[in-house]
mmCIF file of C-alpha atoms in Angstrom:
data_model
loop_
_atom_site.group_PDB
_atom_site.id
_atom_site.type_symbol
_atom_site.label_atom_id
_atom_site.label_comp_id
_atom_site.label_asym_id
_atom_site.label_seq_id
_atom_site.Cartn_x
_atom_site.Cartn_y
_atom_site.Cartn_z
ATOM 1 C CA MET A 1 -18.702 -122.844 -58.912
ATOM 2 C CA ASP A 2 -16.060 -125.462 -58.175
ATOM 3 C CA SER A 3 -15.971 -124.492 -54.546
ATOM 4 C CA LEU A 4 -19.740 -124.630 -54.308
ATOM 5 C CA THR A 5 -19.848 -128.032 -55.979
ATOM 6 C CA LYS A 6 -17.048 -129.320 -53.815
ATOM 7 C CA HIS A 7 -18.852 -128.429 -50.621
ATOM 8 C CA ASP A 8 -22.353 -129.422 -51.844
ATOM 9 C CA PRO A 9 -23.541 -132.171 -49.430
ATOM 10 C CA TYR A 10 -25.798 -133.727 -52.135
ATOM 11 C CA ALA A 11 -23.169 -133.970 -54.833
ATOM 12 C CA ASP A 12 -21.765 -137.269 -53.554
ATOM 13 C CA ALA A 13 -25.289 -138.777 -53.301
ATOM 14 C CA LEU A 14 -25.979 -138.511 -57.032
ATOM 15 C CA PRO A 15 -25.671 -142.015 -58.565
ATOM 16 C CA PRO A 16 -23.556 -142.514 -61.671
ATOM 17 C CA ILE A 17 -25.092 -143.076 -65.101
ATOM 18 C CA GLU A 18 -24.311 -146.803 -64.905
ATOM 19 C CA LYS A 19 -26.634 -147.173 -61.956
ATOM 20 C CA TYR A 20 -29.477 -145.530 -63.866
ATOM 21 C CA GLN A 21 -28.847 -147.823 -66.805
ATOM 22 C CA ALA A 22 -28.932 -150.923 -64.573
ATOM 23 C CA MET A 23 -32.211 -149.801 -63.012
ATOM 24 C CA TYR A 24 -33.653 -149.171 -66.475
ATOM 25 C CA ASN A 25 -32.609 -152.600 -67.713
ATOM 26 C CA GLU A 26 -34.073 -154.285 -64.643
ATOM 27 C CA ALA A 27 -37.379 -152.448 -65.038
ATOM 28 C CA LYS A 28 -37.447 -153.296 -68.739
ATOM 29 C CA SER A 29 -36.958 -156.990 -68.024
ATOM 30 C CA ILE A 30 -39.984 -157.089 -65.701
ATOM 31 C CA ARG A 31 -43.194 -157.714 -67.615
ATOM 32 C CA GLY A 32 -46.606 -157.547 -66.058
ATOM 33 C CA ILE A 33 -49.288 -160.112 -66.793
ATOM 34 C CA SER A 34 -53.017 -159.655 -67.122
ATOM 35 C CA LEU A 35 -55.665 -161.164 -64.874
ATOM 36 C CA TRP A 36 -56.444 -163.882 -67.427
ATOM 37 C CA GLN A 37 -52.778 -164.788 -67.922
ATOM 38 C CA ASP A 38 -52.292 -165.061 -64.178
ATOM 39 C CA ALA A 39 -55.491 -167.107 -63.836
ATOM 40 C CA TRP A 40 -54.395 -169.507 -66.595
ATOM 41 C CA ARG A 41 -50.976 -169.911 -64.954
ATOM 42 C CA ARG A 42 -52.568 -170.809 -61.633
ATOM 43 C CA LEU A 43 -55.174 -173.036 -63.252
ATOM 44 C CA ARG A 44 -52.454 -175.114 -64.906
ATOM 45 C CA ARG A 45 -51.077 -175.957 -61.473
ATOM 46 C CA ASP A 46 -54.375 -177.590 -60.482
ATOM 47 C CA TRP A 47 -54.189 -181.089 -61.979
ATOM 48 C CA VAL A 48 -57.820 -181.869 -61.129
ATOM 49 C CA SER A 49 -59.103 -178.869 -63.080
ATOM 50 C CA MET A 50 -56.745 -179.536 -65.984
ATOM 51 C CA THR A 51 -57.868 -183.171 -66.127
ATOM 52 C CA ALA A 52 -61.481 -182.034 -66.193
ATOM 53 C CA LEU A 53 -60.710 -179.455 -68.883
ATOM 54 C CA SER A 54 -58.891 -182.045 -71.017
ATOM 55 C CA PHE A 55 -61.820 -184.444 -70.708
ATOM 56 C CA LEU A 56 -64.308 -181.760 -71.737
ATOM 57 C CA VAL A 57 -62.209 -180.708 -74.724
ATOM 58 C CA LEU A 58 -61.884 -184.316 -75.905
ATOM 59 C CA LEU A 59 -65.616 -184.855 -75.378
ATOM 60 C CA ALA A 60 -66.474 -181.751 -77.385
ATOM 61 C CA LEU A 61 -64.161 -182.776 -80.235
ATOM 62 C CA ALA A 62 -65.587 -186.301 -80.210
ATOM 63 C CA ALA A 63 -69.127 -184.903 -80.373
ATOM 64 C CA ILE A 64 -68.289 -182.574 -83.252
ATOM 65 C CA PHE A 65 -66.442 -185.191 -85.314
ATOM 66 C CA THR A 66 -68.652 -188.172 -84.427
ATOM 67 C CA PRO A 67 -69.575 -188.942 -88.092
ATOM 68 C CA LEU A 68 -65.863 -189.377 -88.800
ATOM 69 C CA PHE A 69 -65.575 -192.384 -86.476
ATOM 70 C CA PRO A 70 -66.328 -195.930 -87.719
ATOM 71 C CA LEU A 71 -69.480 -196.257 -85.624
ATOM 72 C CA GLN A 72 -72.653 -198.058 -86.498
ATOM 73 C CA SER A 73 -75.782 -196.149 -87.392
ATOM 74 C CA PRO A 74 -77.610 -194.767 -84.333
ATOM 75 C CA ARG A 75 -80.936 -195.498 -86.064
ATOM 76 C CA GLU A 76 -80.574 -198.822 -87.879
ATOM 77 C CA GLN A 77 -82.334 -201.657 -86.084
ATOM 78 C CA ASP A 78 -81.032 -205.205 -85.827
ATOM 79 C CA LEU A 79 -83.735 -207.238 -84.104
ATOM 80 C CA ALA A 80 -81.649 -210.415 -84.426
ATOM 81 C CA ASN A 81 -79.272 -209.027 -81.771
ATOM 82 C CA ARG A 82 -81.546 -206.945 -79.571
ATOM 83 C CA LEU A 83 -80.442 -206.429 -75.935
ATOM 84 C CA ALA A 84 -77.000 -207.911 -76.638
ATOM 85 C CA LEU A 85 -74.581 -207.861 -73.703
ATOM 86 C CA PRO A 86 -71.514 -205.570 -74.023
ATOM 87 C CA PRO A 87 -68.924 -208.328 -73.331
ATOM 88 C CA GLU A 88 -70.272 -210.378 -76.225
ATOM 89 C CA PHE A 89 -69.076 -207.726 -78.698
ATOM 90 C CA HIS A 90 -71.829 -208.496 -81.174
ATOM 91 C CA SER A 91 -71.024 -206.921 -84.451
ATOM 92 C CA THR A 92 -73.855 -208.203 -85.587
ATOM 93 C CA THR A 93 -76.263 -209.511 -88.212
ATOM 94 C CA LYS A 94 -76.656 -213.255 -88.360
ATOM 95 C CA ARG A 95 -77.287 -215.143 -91.578
ATOM 96 C CA ALA A 96 -77.430 -218.759 -92.678
ATOM 97 C CA ASN A 97 -74.315 -220.202 -94.276
ATOM 98 C CA ALA A 98 -74.157 -223.003 -96.885
ATOM 99 C CA ASP A 99 -74.835 -225.629 -94.202
ATOM 100 C CA GLY A 100 -77.878 -223.790 -92.911
ATOM 101 C CA GLU A 101 -76.163 -222.758 -89.658
ATOM 102 C CA LYS A 102 -76.312 -219.236 -88.256
ATOM 103 C CA GLU A 103 -73.109 -217.253 -88.439
ATOM 104 C CA THR A 104 -72.277 -213.731 -87.317
ATOM 105 C CA VAL A 105 -71.043 -211.316 -89.966
ATOM 106 C CA PRO A 106 -69.546 -207.851 -89.401
ATOM 107 C CA VAL A 107 -71.917 -204.897 -89.490
ATOM 108 C CA SER A 108 -71.618 -202.895 -92.690
ATOM 109 C CA LEU A 109 -73.052 -199.567 -93.763
ATOM 110 C CA LYS A 110 -73.883 -201.044 -97.172
ATOM 111 C CA LEU A 111 -72.911 -197.808 -98.918
ATOM 112 C CA LYS A 112 -69.950 -198.966 -100.966
ATOM 113 C CA HIS A 113 -71.813 -199.697 -104.197
ATOM 114 C CA LEU A 114 -74.487 -196.975 -103.926
ATOM 115 C CA GLU A 115 -74.388 -193.762 -105.910
ATOM 116 C CA GLY A 116 -76.452 -190.648 -106.523
ATOM 117 C CA GLU A 117 -79.948 -190.425 -105.059
ATOM 118 C CA GLU A 118 -79.803 -193.962 -103.699
ATOM 119 C CA PHE A 119 -76.671 -193.083 -101.731
ATOM 120 C CA ASP A 120 -78.278 -189.906 -100.327
ATOM 121 C CA ARG A 121 -81.437 -191.806 -99.393
ATOM 122 C CA ARG A 122 -79.456 -194.490 -97.555
ATOM 123 C CA VAL A 123 -77.380 -191.880 -95.712
ATOM 124 C CA SER A 124 -80.548 -190.066 -94.620
ATOM 125 C CA GLU A 125 -81.969 -193.337 -93.343
ATOM 126 C CA LEU A 126 -78.885 -194.091 -91.299
ATOM 127 C CA TRP A 127 -78.240 -190.606 -89.884
ATOM 128 C CA THR A 128 -81.527 -188.660 -89.956
ATOM 129 C CA ASP A 129 -80.910 -186.062 -92.674
ATOM 130 C CA PRO A 130 -77.327 -185.079 -91.793
ATOM 131 C CA THR A 131 -76.084 -181.549 -92.374
ATOM 132 C CA GLY A 132 -73.547 -180.618 -95.033
ATOM 133 C CA PHE A 133 -70.749 -180.763 -92.477
ATOM 134 C CA ASP A 134 -71.862 -184.221 -91.357
ATOM 135 C CA LYS A 135 -71.972 -185.432 -94.967
ATOM 136 C CA LEU A 136 -68.425 -184.189 -95.472
ATOM 137 C CA LEU A 137 -67.280 -186.127 -92.402
ATOM 138 C CA LEU A 138 -69.214 -189.222 -93.508
ATOM 139 C CA ASN A 139 -67.596 -189.165 -96.939
ATOM 140 C CA THR A 140 -64.184 -188.843 -95.281
ATOM 141 C CA ARG A 141 -65.034 -191.741 -93.000
ATOM 142 C CA LEU A 142 -66.005 -193.894 -96.019
ATOM 143 C CA LEU A 143 -62.688 -193.080 -97.691
ATOM 144 C CA ILE A 144 -60.731 -194.076 -94.570
ATOM 145 C CA PHE A 145 -62.698 -196.993 -93.127
ATOM 146 C CA GLY A 146 -64.981 -198.002 -95.970
ATOM 147 C CA ASP A 147 -68.116 -199.823 -94.791
ATOM 148 C CA TYR A 148 -66.418 -201.157 -91.644
ATOM 149 C CA CYS A 149 -68.123 -200.477 -88.292
ATOM 150 C CA LEU A 150 -66.976 -201.052 -84.731
ATOM 151 C CA PRO A 151 -68.797 -203.851 -82.898
ATOM 152 C CA SER A 152 -71.348 -203.064 -80.225
ATOM 153 C CA LEU A 153 -68.847 -202.487 -77.428
ATOM 154 C CA CYS A 154 -71.577 -201.070 -75.162
ATOM 155 C CA GLY A 155 -74.244 -203.553 -76.171
ATOM 156 C CA THR A 156 -77.505 -202.942 -78.023
ATOM 157 C CA ASP A 157 -80.902 -201.643 -76.974
ATOM 158 C CA LEU A 158 -84.410 -203.046 -77.207
ATOM 159 C CA LEU A 159 -84.516 -202.542 -80.979
ATOM 160 C CA GLY A 160 -80.992 -203.799 -81.628
ATOM 161 C CA ARG A 161 -79.485 -200.350 -82.130
ATOM 162 C CA ASP A 162 -75.841 -199.854 -81.196
ATOM 163 C CA LEU A 163 -75.606 -198.126 -77.807
ATOM 164 C CA LEU A 164 -72.043 -196.856 -78.369
ATOM 165 C CA SER A 165 -73.096 -194.966 -81.494
ATOM 166 C CA ARG A 166 -76.155 -193.548 -79.740
ATOM 167 C CA LEU A 167 -73.972 -192.365 -76.857
ATOM 168 C CA PHE A 168 -71.729 -190.415 -79.233
ATOM 169 C CA TYR A 169 -74.630 -188.856 -81.106
ATOM 170 C CA GLY A 170 -76.440 -188.209 -77.833
ATOM 171 C CA ALA A 171 -73.422 -186.254 -76.621
ATOM 172 C CA ARG A 172 -73.963 -183.794 -79.463
ATOM 173 C CA VAL A 173 -77.522 -183.008 -78.408
ATOM 174 C CA SER A 174 -76.813 -182.910 -74.656
ATOM 175 C CA LEU A 175 -73.808 -180.612 -75.033
ATOM 176 C CA ILE A 176 -75.565 -178.309 -77.494
ATOM 177 C CA VAL A 177 -78.598 -178.017 -75.227
ATOM 178 C CA GLY A 178 -76.346 -177.191 -72.280
ATOM 179 C CA LEU A 179 -74.277 -174.616 -74.179
ATOM 180 C CA VAL A 180 -77.082 -172.882 -76.079
ATOM 181 C CA ALA A 181 -79.476 -172.703 -73.132
ATOM 182 C CA THR A 182 -76.648 -171.383 -70.939
ATOM 183 C CA LEU A 183 -75.764 -168.813 -73.609
ATOM 184 C CA VAL A 184 -79.386 -167.627 -73.642
ATOM 185 C CA SER A 185 -79.351 -167.281 -69.867
ATOM 186 C CA LEU A 186 -75.996 -165.472 -70.093
ATOM 187 C CA ILE A 187 -77.265 -162.867 -72.562
ATOM 188 C CA ILE A 188 -80.508 -162.220 -70.684
ATOM 189 C CA GLY A 189 -79.091 -162.417 -67.161
ATOM 190 C CA VAL A 190 -75.980 -160.294 -67.699
ATOM 191 C CA SER A 191 -77.839 -157.594 -69.633
ATOM 192 C CA TYR A 192 -80.736 -157.456 -67.166
ATOM 193 C CA GLY A 193 -78.565 -157.480 -64.037
ATOM 194 C CA ALA A 194 -76.050 -154.960 -65.394
ATOM 195 C CA ILE A 195 -78.729 -152.454 -66.419
ATOM 196 C CA ALA A 196 -80.546 -152.821 -63.092
ATOM 197 C CA GLY A 197 -77.379 -152.426 -61.035
ATOM 198 C CA TYR A 198 -76.135 -149.383 -62.959
ATOM 199 C CA SER A 199 -79.518 -147.621 -63.089
ATOM 200 C CA GLY A 200 -80.282 -147.933 -59.383
ATOM 201 C CA GLY A 201 -83.223 -146.247 -57.714
ATOM 202 C CA MET A 202 -86.766 -147.063 -58.793
ATOM 203 C CA VAL A 203 -85.603 -148.788 -61.976
ATOM 204 C CA ASP A 204 -83.468 -151.203 -59.979
ATOM 205 C CA ASP A 205 -86.275 -151.813 -57.471
ATOM 206 C CA PHE A 206 -88.822 -152.529 -60.194
ATOM 207 C CA MET A 207 -86.520 -154.858 -62.162
ATOM 208 C CA MET A 208 -85.544 -156.819 -59.057
ATOM 209 C CA ARG A 209 -89.167 -157.169 -57.937
ATOM 210 C CA VAL A 210 -89.879 -158.762 -61.307
ATOM 211 C CA VAL A 211 -87.056 -161.230 -60.613
ATOM 212 C CA ASP A 212 -88.492 -161.934 -57.142
ATOM 213 C CA ILE A 213 -91.923 -162.645 -58.616
ATOM 214 C CA MET A 214 -90.428 -165.036 -61.165
ATOM 215 C CA TYR A 215 -88.432 -166.719 -58.393
ATOM 216 C CA SER A 216 -91.656 -167.434 -56.524
ATOM 217 C CA VAL A 217 -92.966 -169.506 -59.450
ATOM 218 C CA PRO A 218 -91.643 -173.116 -59.434
ATOM 219 C CA PHE A 219 -89.556 -173.082 -62.599
ATOM 220 C CA ILE A 220 -89.942 -176.842 -63.168
ATOM 221 C CA PHE A 221 -93.711 -176.497 -63.461
ATOM 222 C CA LEU A 222 -93.274 -173.369 -65.569
ATOM 223 C CA VAL A 223 -91.012 -175.167 -68.046
ATOM 224 C CA LEU A 224 -93.293 -178.203 -68.146
ATOM 225 C CA PHE A 225 -96.281 -175.940 -68.786
ATOM 226 C CA LEU A 226 -94.564 -174.003 -71.576
ATOM 227 C CA ILE A 227 -93.221 -177.110 -73.314
ATOM 228 C CA THR A 228 -96.610 -178.828 -73.066
ATOM 229 C CA ILE A 229 -98.392 -175.815 -74.589
ATOM 230 C CA LEU A 230 -95.806 -175.403 -77.335
ATOM 231 C CA SER A 231 -95.978 -179.124 -78.128
ATOM 232 C CA GLU A 232 -99.659 -178.970 -79.071
ATOM 233 C CA ASP A 233 -100.242 -179.954 -82.680
ATOM 234 C CA ASP A 234 -101.579 -176.582 -83.843
ATOM 235 C CA VAL A 235 -98.873 -174.588 -82.092
ATOM 236 C CA LYS A 236 -96.199 -177.052 -83.172
ATOM 237 C CA GLN A 237 -97.213 -176.835 -86.838
ATOM 238 C CA TRP A 238 -97.265 -173.055 -86.660
ATOM 239 C CA LEU A 239 -93.761 -172.964 -85.148
ATOM 240 C CA GLU A 240 -92.411 -175.491 -87.644
ATOM 241 C CA SER A 241 -93.647 -173.280 -90.470
ATOM 242 C CA TYR A 242 -91.096 -170.740 -89.215
ATOM 243 C CA GLY A 243 -88.381 -173.380 -88.877
ATOM 244 C CA ILE A 244 -88.614 -173.605 -85.073
ATOM 245 C CA SER A 245 -88.351 -177.210 -83.920
ATOM 246 C CA ARG A 246 -89.009 -178.634 -80.477
ATOM 247 C CA ILE A 247 -85.336 -178.738 -79.592
ATOM 248 C CA VAL A 248 -85.018 -175.009 -80.373
ATOM 249 C CA ILE A 249 -87.970 -174.383 -78.074
ATOM 250 C CA LEU A 250 -86.137 -176.408 -75.431
ATOM 251 C CA TYR A 251 -83.063 -174.158 -75.763
ATOM 252 C CA ILE A 252 -85.074 -170.970 -75.377
ATOM 253 C CA VAL A 253 -87.386 -172.129 -72.581
ATOM 254 C CA ILE A 254 -84.616 -173.529 -70.374
ATOM 255 C CA GLY A 255 -82.375 -170.515 -71.007
ATOM 256 C CA ALA A 256 -85.242 -168.116 -70.284
ATOM 257 C CA VAL A 257 -85.664 -169.667 -66.819
ATOM 258 C CA TYR A 258 -82.040 -170.019 -65.716
ATOM 259 C CA TRP A 259 -81.124 -166.318 -66.093
ATOM 260 C CA LEU A 260 -82.591 -165.194 -62.754
ATOM 261 C CA THR A 261 -79.634 -166.096 -60.536
ATOM 262 C CA MET A 262 -77.221 -164.751 -63.155
ATOM 263 C CA ALA A 263 -79.020 -161.394 -63.078
ATOM 264 C CA ARG A 264 -78.724 -161.173 -59.297
ATOM 265 C CA VAL A 265 -75.032 -162.056 -59.294
ATOM 266 C CA VAL A 266 -74.185 -159.511 -62.005
ATOM 267 C CA ARG A 267 -76.310 -156.796 -60.385
ATOM 268 C CA GLY A 268 -74.429 -157.100 -57.096
ATOM 269 C CA GLN A 269 -71.057 -156.860 -58.829
ATOM 270 C CA ILE A 270 -72.117 -153.859 -60.921
ATOM 271 C CA ILE A 271 -73.316 -152.002 -57.831
ATOM 272 C CA SER A 272 -69.894 -152.476 -56.213
ATOM 273 C CA LEU A 273 -68.080 -151.191 -59.328
ATOM 274 C CA LYS A 274 -70.229 -148.359 -60.675
ATOM 275 C CA ASN A 275 -68.689 -145.723 -58.346
ATOM 276 C CA GLU A 276 -65.080 -146.579 -59.188
ATOM 277 C CA GLN A 277 -62.761 -144.017 -60.763
ATOM 278 C CA PHE A 278 -62.652 -145.636 -64.207
ATOM 279 C CA VAL A 279 -66.448 -145.285 -64.436
ATOM 280 C CA ASP A 280 -66.230 -141.598 -63.438
ATOM 281 C CA ALA A 281 -63.533 -141.103 -66.081
ATOM 282 C CA ALA A 282 -65.704 -142.696 -68.773
ATOM 283 C CA ARG A 283 -68.658 -140.560 -67.715
ATOM 284 C CA THR A 284 -66.468 -137.437 -67.792
ATOM 285 C CA VAL A 285 -65.429 -137.954 -71.414
ATOM 286 C CA GLY A 286 -69.090 -138.252 -72.423
ATOM 287 C CA ALA A 287 -69.664 -142.028 -72.596
ATOM 288 C CA SER A 288 -73.323 -143.019 -72.603
ATOM 289 C CA GLY A 289 -74.864 -145.218 -69.943
ATOM 290 C CA LEU A 290 -75.090 -148.279 -72.213
ATOM 291 C CA ARG A 291 -71.479 -147.822 -73.296
ATOM 292 C CA ILE A 292 -70.319 -147.659 -69.682
ATOM 293 C CA VAL A 293 -72.348 -150.745 -68.778
ATOM 294 C CA PHE A 294 -71.343 -153.028 -71.645
ATOM 295 C CA LEU A 295 -67.818 -151.775 -72.443
ATOM 296 C CA HIS A 296 -66.502 -150.849 -68.998
ATOM 297 C CA LEU A 297 -68.484 -152.605 -66.277
ATOM 298 C CA VAL A 298 -69.486 -155.963 -67.809
ATOM 299 C CA PRO A 299 -65.893 -156.905 -68.838
ATOM 300 C CA ASN A 300 -64.847 -156.394 -65.213
ATOM 301 C CA VAL A 301 -67.361 -158.973 -63.949
ATOM 302 C CA MET A 302 -66.712 -161.601 -66.636
ATOM 303 C CA SER A 303 -64.455 -163.619 -64.338
ATOM 304 C CA ILE A 304 -67.368 -164.221 -61.965
ATOM 305 C CA VAL A 305 -69.742 -164.813 -64.876
ATOM 306 C CA ILE A 306 -67.467 -167.471 -66.381
ATOM 307 C CA VAL A 307 -67.236 -169.316 -63.065
ATOM 308 C CA TYR A 308 -71.006 -169.222 -62.724
ATOM 309 C CA LEU A 309 -71.400 -170.477 -66.306
ATOM 310 C CA THR A 310 -69.344 -173.585 -65.578
ATOM 311 C CA LEU A 311 -71.807 -174.344 -62.779
ATOM 312 C CA THR A 312 -74.889 -173.499 -64.871
ATOM 313 C CA ILE A 313 -74.052 -175.771 -67.821
ATOM 314 C CA PRO A 314 -74.243 -179.003 -65.762
ATOM 315 C CA ALA A 315 -77.498 -177.831 -64.158
ATOM 316 C CA VAL A 316 -79.006 -177.178 -67.600
ATOM 317 C CA MET A 317 -77.786 -180.529 -68.956
ATOM 318 C CA LEU A 318 -79.228 -182.330 -65.948
ATOM 319 C CA PHE A 319 -82.549 -180.533 -66.386
ATOM 320 C CA GLU A 320 -82.642 -181.469 -70.091
ATOM 321 C CA ALA A 321 -81.998 -185.082 -69.126
ATOM 322 C CA PHE A 322 -84.850 -184.840 -66.614
ATOM 323 C CA LEU A 323 -87.236 -183.473 -69.258
ATOM 324 C CA SER A 324 -86.163 -186.132 -71.761
ATOM 325 C CA PHE A 325 -86.661 -188.733 -69.039
ATOM 326 C CA LEU A 326 -90.260 -187.519 -68.732
ATOM 327 C CA GLY A 327 -90.728 -187.594 -72.498
ATOM 328 C CA LEU A 328 -90.879 -183.780 -72.808
ATOM 329 C CA GLY A 329 -87.365 -183.190 -74.055
ATOM 330 C CA VAL A 330 -85.664 -184.252 -77.264
ATOM 331 C CA GLU A 331 -87.950 -185.861 -79.809
ATOM 332 C CA ALA A 332 -87.125 -189.002 -81.790
ATOM 333 C CA PRO A 333 -85.246 -189.709 -83.965
ATOM 334 C CA ALA A 334 -82.869 -187.314 -82.172
ATOM 335 C CA VAL A 335 -81.210 -188.798 -79.117
ATOM 336 C CA SER A 336 -79.664 -187.414 -75.933
ATOM 337 C CA TRP A 337 -78.243 -188.977 -72.789
ATOM 338 C CA GLY A 338 -81.522 -188.333 -70.994
ATOM 339 C CA VAL A 339 -83.439 -190.132 -73.743
ATOM 340 C CA LEU A 340 -81.059 -193.096 -73.511
ATOM 341 C CA ALA A 341 -81.507 -193.318 -69.739
ATOM 342 C CA GLU A 342 -85.300 -193.172 -70.167
ATOM 343 C CA GLU A 343 -85.181 -195.940 -72.783
ATOM 344 C CA GLY A 344 -83.005 -198.035 -70.488
ATOM 345 C CA LEU A 345 -85.423 -197.674 -67.598
ATOM 346 C CA LYS A 346 -88.266 -199.027 -69.726
ATOM 347 C CA VAL A 347 -86.607 -202.427 -70.107
ATOM 348 C CA ILE A 348 -85.692 -202.868 -66.434
ATOM 349 C CA THR A 349 -87.957 -205.592 -65.093
ATOM 350 C CA PRO A 350 -87.977 -207.842 -62.006
ATOM 351 C CA VAL A 351 -87.120 -210.755 -64.289
ATOM 352 C CA LYS A 352 -83.941 -209.321 -65.780
ATOM 353 C CA ILE A 353 -82.029 -206.055 -65.569
ATOM 354 C CA TYR A 354 -80.300 -204.866 -68.723
ATOM 355 C CA TRP A 355 -77.803 -202.800 -66.761
ATOM 356 C CA TRP A 356 -75.768 -201.456 -69.697
ATOM 357 C CA LEU A 357 -78.746 -199.490 -71.031
ATOM 358 C CA VAL A 358 -78.721 -197.343 -67.882
ATOM 359 C CA VAL A 359 -75.109 -197.503 -66.691
ATOM 360 C CA PHE A 360 -73.390 -196.186 -69.831
ATOM 361 C CA PRO A 361 -75.694 -193.151 -70.416
ATOM 362 C CA ALA A 362 -75.622 -192.319 -66.706
ATOM 363 C CA LEU A 363 -71.833 -192.696 -66.618
ATOM 364 C CA ALA A 364 -71.419 -190.372 -69.604
ATOM 365 C CA LEU A 365 -73.697 -187.753 -68.052
ATOM 366 C CA ALA A 366 -72.137 -188.032 -64.588
ATOM 367 C CA SER A 367 -68.570 -187.764 -65.955
ATOM 368 C CA THR A 368 -69.442 -184.595 -67.857
ATOM 369 C CA LEU A 369 -71.222 -183.005 -64.895
ATOM 370 C CA TYR A 370 -68.367 -183.816 -62.505
ATOM 371 C CA SER A 371 -65.811 -182.403 -64.951
ATOM 372 C CA LEU A 372 -67.750 -179.159 -65.325
ATOM 373 C CA ASN A 373 -68.044 -178.781 -61.542
ATOM 374 C CA PHE A 374 -64.342 -179.500 -60.985
ATOM 375 C CA LEU A 375 -63.437 -176.981 -63.700
ATOM 376 C CA GLY A 376 -65.736 -174.404 -62.107
ATOM 377 C CA ASP A 377 -64.064 -174.873 -58.723
ATOM 378 C CA GLY A 378 -60.633 -174.498 -60.309
ATOM 379 C CA LEU A 379 -61.626 -171.343 -62.172
ATOM 380 C CA ARG A 380 -63.082 -169.858 -59.020
ATOM 381 C CA ASP A 381 -59.787 -170.347 -57.183
ATOM 382 C CA ALA A 382 -57.688 -169.181 -60.147
ATOM 383 C CA LEU A 383 -59.685 -165.966 -60.611
ATOM 384 C CA ASP A 384 -59.791 -165.130 -56.883
ATOM 385 C CA PRO A 385 -57.092 -162.482 -56.203
ATOM 386 C CA ARG A 386 -57.110 -163.370 -52.496
ATOM 387 C CA MET A 387 -55.686 -166.810 -53.325
ATOM 388 C CA LYS A 388 -52.957 -165.479 -55.600
ATOM 389 C CA ASN A 389 -50.036 -166.363 -53.336
ATOM 390 C CA ARG A 390 -51.429 -169.625 -51.922
#
């Protein structure tokens, strides 16, 4: 045996145990990362996308915690200081002093000495029946700031209402409309497109012809028609008896129109994936068609869906602003950025232009739309495997 081993040509090629241990340690130190981890790492390198993401996060937090800030009431009218310029920082009611002269006093909520039902009634007047969460934030705000309110840094409107406060509260409605309507389109579009793409054949043809027919109908006129019909007094009272308000109708109608492109995008991706090996493996172990679609195929197209969502949200928000501009969107006393822009346009005359009533709502809307588009571009590049090493 010794002679055989001595003359074995492969004996000297066998590496020692130390070499195996070094290779094992090196392999153990290497850790793979998922698609989402790699995408987040690349997204952080894009300062434009990160700036947009930071702005959107701050905007969302500001919208959620708006009642916590020392803002004036978005509803209370102060006709003594209507259409006040922003640089004048009116803060605002004027009263006569001991000498009979007018003096400006700070705006106050006038809640400090109210209790019980009177307190609740005053709060409802100032904030349009706030929710329990809003009341909690308002009570916290009263503990921190008392009755103090910020001056009208963005001026006042035709009825003397603080524009800064209405911008903050309008952000809540505009963002919620954009998110909820986009979520409706996501659920309908992804489900419809995934089922059509996986089924194939006559089912796919029929489902896509339905989409083509709906595409041929001008969706703006369709939405206007639906909202007009649902806003009729009889229909409106019937819907309100079930707790469905006009803003809920707005969510559903806009979302029910914007799912068509989502369905086409998802269908194309599902068709390219349904013959892959992981789908055959799932089918081999007895997985049902719905399980394969929603647990195996849909998660693999979520990267594209998320990118498309970041481009759909600004389109939905812009469409809501357009409907509110026409008077078919959010109803008073609720307020959105589109409502504010529409109110600002009403007071623009050849004699005088009250620029702040249009500039600030338009600036808020434009900043949000630009941020969403920049974030969508960054996500598209971060989730594209072809740009991994660029």
